[in-house]
Short mmCIF file of C-alpha atoms in Angstrom, two decimals:
data_model
loop_
_atom_site.label_atom_id
_atom_site.label_comp_id
_atom_site.label_asym_id
_atom_site.label_seq_id
_atom_site.Cartn_x
_atom_site.Cartn_y
_atom_site.Cartn_z
CA LEU A 1 114.05 53.81 84.41
CA ARG A 2 111.82 55.30 81.75
CA ASN A 3 108.67 54.86 83.88
CA LEU A 4 110.42 56.54 86.80
CA GLN A 5 111.35 59.50 84.60
CA GLN A 6 107.77 59.77 83.34
CA MET A 7 106.46 59.68 86.89
CA LEU A 8 108.92 62.40 87.97
CA ASN A 9 107.87 64.58 85.02
CA PHE A 10 104.21 64.05 85.97
CA CYS A 11 104.89 65.05 89.60
CA ARG A 12 106.90 68.09 88.51
CA LEU A 13 104.12 69.35 86.22
CA PHE A 14 101.37 68.51 88.71
CA PHE A 15 102.95 70.43 91.58
CA LYS A 16 104.05 73.31 89.36
CA LEU A 17 100.46 73.95 88.23
CA ARG A 18 99.14 73.78 91.79
CA THR A 19 101.89 75.99 93.20
CA GLY A 20 101.07 78.94 90.97
CA TYR A 21 97.41 79.19 91.87
CA VAL A 22 97.15 77.76 95.37
CA GLY A 23 100.55 79.13 96.43
CA GLY A 24 99.37 82.71 96.04
CA SER A 25 96.42 82.01 98.28
CA PHE A 26 98.71 80.29 100.80
CA TRP A 27 100.98 83.34 101.05
CA GLY A 28 97.95 85.60 101.34
CA ALA A 29 96.77 83.48 104.27
CA VAL A 30 100.23 83.70 105.85
CA PHE A 31 100.12 87.51 105.69
CA VAL A 32 96.59 87.59 107.11
CA THR A 33 97.68 85.27 109.93
CA MET A 34 100.76 87.33 110.72
CA SER A 35 98.62 90.46 110.95
CA GLY A 36 97.03 89.09 114.12
CA ASN A 37 99.98 90.25 116.23
CA ARG A 38 102.07 93.42 116.18
CA TRP A 39 105.43 91.62 116.19
CA GLY A 40 104.28 88.98 113.73
CA SER A 41 103.10 91.73 111.44
CA LEU A 42 106.45 93.49 111.74
CA ALA A 43 108.30 90.26 110.98
CA ALA A 44 106.13 89.63 107.90
CA ALA A 45 106.71 93.20 106.68
CA ILE A 46 110.48 92.90 107.13
CA ILE A 47 110.54 89.54 105.33
CA LEU A 48 108.48 91.07 102.51
CA CYS A 49 110.93 93.99 102.25
CA LEU A 50 113.89 91.61 102.15
CA ALA A 51 112.19 89.51 99.48
CA MET A 52 111.57 92.62 97.37
CA LEU A 53 115.21 93.67 97.77
CA ILE A 54 116.39 90.23 96.70
CA SER A 55 113.99 90.19 93.75
CA LEU A 56 115.45 93.48 92.50
CA ARG A 57 118.55 91.48 91.61
CA TYR A 58 116.49 89.24 89.31
CA SER A 59 113.98 91.77 87.94
CA PRO A 60 113.60 91.26 84.20
CA ASN A 61 112.58 94.78 83.20
CA LYS A 62 112.31 98.36 84.44
CA MET A 63 108.61 98.09 85.23
CA MET A 64 109.25 95.32 87.76
CA VAL A 65 112.06 97.36 89.29
CA PHE A 66 109.75 100.38 89.70
CA LEU A 67 106.94 98.23 91.16
CA ASN A 68 109.30 96.57 93.63
CA LEU A 69 110.81 99.88 94.67
CA GLY A 70 107.36 101.44 95.04
CA PHE A 71 106.03 98.67 97.27
CA LEU A 72 109.31 98.58 99.18
CA ILE A 73 109.20 102.31 99.90
CA LEU A 74 105.49 102.14 100.78
CA THR A 75 106.05 99.26 103.22
CA VAL A 76 109.05 100.94 104.87
CA VAL A 77 107.05 104.17 105.25
CA PHE A 78 104.23 102.27 106.95
CA ILE A 79 106.70 100.51 109.25
CA LEU A 80 108.13 103.89 110.27
CA VAL A 81 104.68 105.43 110.72
CA GLU A 82 103.67 102.50 112.90
CA PHE A 83 106.62 102.90 115.22
CA LEU A 84 106.75 106.69 115.29
CA VAL A 85 103.11 107.83 115.06
CA MET A 86 100.47 105.15 115.53
CA ASN A 87 100.21 101.68 116.92
CA ARG A 88 98.12 99.80 114.32
CA PHE A 89 100.47 98.60 111.57
CA PHE A 90 99.00 95.15 111.28
CA ILE A 91 96.01 96.54 109.39
CA PHE A 92 98.34 97.41 106.49
CA ASP A 93 99.94 93.98 106.62
CA GLU A 94 96.48 92.43 106.54
CA PHE A 95 95.77 94.48 103.40
CA TYR A 96 98.68 92.74 101.66
CA GLY A 97 97.38 89.33 102.69
CA VAL A 98 93.79 89.97 101.65
CA PHE A 99 94.91 91.51 98.37
CA ILE A 100 97.19 88.59 97.50
CA GLY A 101 94.58 86.02 98.52
CA SER A 102 91.66 87.65 96.73
CA PHE A 103 93.68 88.14 93.55
CA SER A 104 94.67 84.49 93.70
CA ILE A 105 91.02 83.46 93.96
CA TYR A 106 90.10 85.77 91.07
CA ASP A 107 92.97 84.33 89.01
CA ILE A 108 91.73 80.80 89.67
CA TYR A 109 88.21 81.81 88.67
CA ASP A 110 89.38 83.60 85.52
CA ASP A 111 91.95 81.06 84.31
CA LEU A 112 90.56 77.73 85.45
CA ILE A 113 86.78 78.03 85.78
CA THR A 114 85.65 80.43 83.04
CA ARG A 115 88.38 79.76 80.47
CA THR A 116 88.22 76.21 79.17
CA VAL A 117 89.77 76.63 75.72
CA GLU A 118 92.36 74.17 74.49
CA GLY A 119 95.80 75.12 75.78
CA SER A 120 94.60 76.76 79.00
CA ASP A 121 95.89 75.77 82.43
CA ALA A 122 92.62 73.98 83.12
CA HIS A 123 93.19 71.73 80.12
CA ALA A 124 96.79 71.14 81.17
CA CYS A 125 95.51 69.90 84.54
CA HIS A 126 92.87 67.82 82.75
CA LYS A 127 95.57 66.14 80.65
CA LEU A 128 97.52 65.29 83.81
CA ILE A 129 94.44 64.00 85.65
CA PRO A 130 91.97 62.76 82.99
CA CYS A 131 89.27 61.87 85.53
CA CYS A 132 88.76 65.56 86.44
CA MET A 133 87.09 67.84 83.93
CA PRO A 134 88.80 71.24 83.39
CA ARG A 135 86.21 73.25 85.32
CA CYS A 136 86.22 70.70 88.12
CA VAL A 137 89.96 71.29 88.55
CA GLY A 138 89.29 75.03 88.82
CA VAL A 139 86.56 74.51 91.41
CA GLN A 140 88.90 72.29 93.46
CA PHE A 141 91.68 74.89 93.35
CA GLY A 142 89.16 77.61 94.26
CA LEU A 143 87.90 75.67 97.27
CA VAL A 144 91.46 75.11 98.49
CA ALA A 145 92.23 78.83 98.04
CA LEU A 146 89.08 79.82 99.97
CA ALA A 147 90.00 77.35 102.71
CA PHE A 148 93.46 78.93 103.00
CA GLN A 149 91.92 82.39 103.35
CA GLY A 150 89.45 81.19 105.95
CA LEU A 151 92.21 79.43 107.89
CA GLY A 152 94.37 82.55 107.77
CA LEU A 153 91.52 84.68 109.11
CA TYR A 154 90.75 82.16 111.87
CA LEU A 155 94.41 81.96 112.96
CA ALA A 156 94.71 85.76 112.96
CA LEU A 157 91.64 86.08 115.17
CA VAL A 158 92.95 83.39 117.53
CA TRP A 159 96.33 85.11 117.70
CA MET A 160 94.68 88.47 118.47
CA SER A 161 92.78 87.12 121.47
#
């Protein structure tokens, strides 16, 4: 029973560390992919607006409330502009995806590759998987994040054709 609990704790920590860094790149790739089609882009924008509305309920401080409201208003304005004025909304939706993905890659580079001090996320991953050095973990996460962005771009281009 104790070994099972230790293994569950290991799995929980292992996937929690990966989810923060690689998950951001995954969602960036999803937004880039959805920008390949007008209706997919609209669906992604509506889901993003709903997620921001739901997150307003759990916002910890006023700054997060203002940021959520700002992005929510900006996204709704671009949805309305797309349907009333022009016919190219998916470029804005692609901006969200590229921004999220590129910030995720920068975050991986900054936190896992260049910062190797004791107590960093790279060392936490190294303690979980002793065979991988801290910078090696960062390079692995970076390669996965770049692969997600490349896959998102490829799927968007396929969906456009």
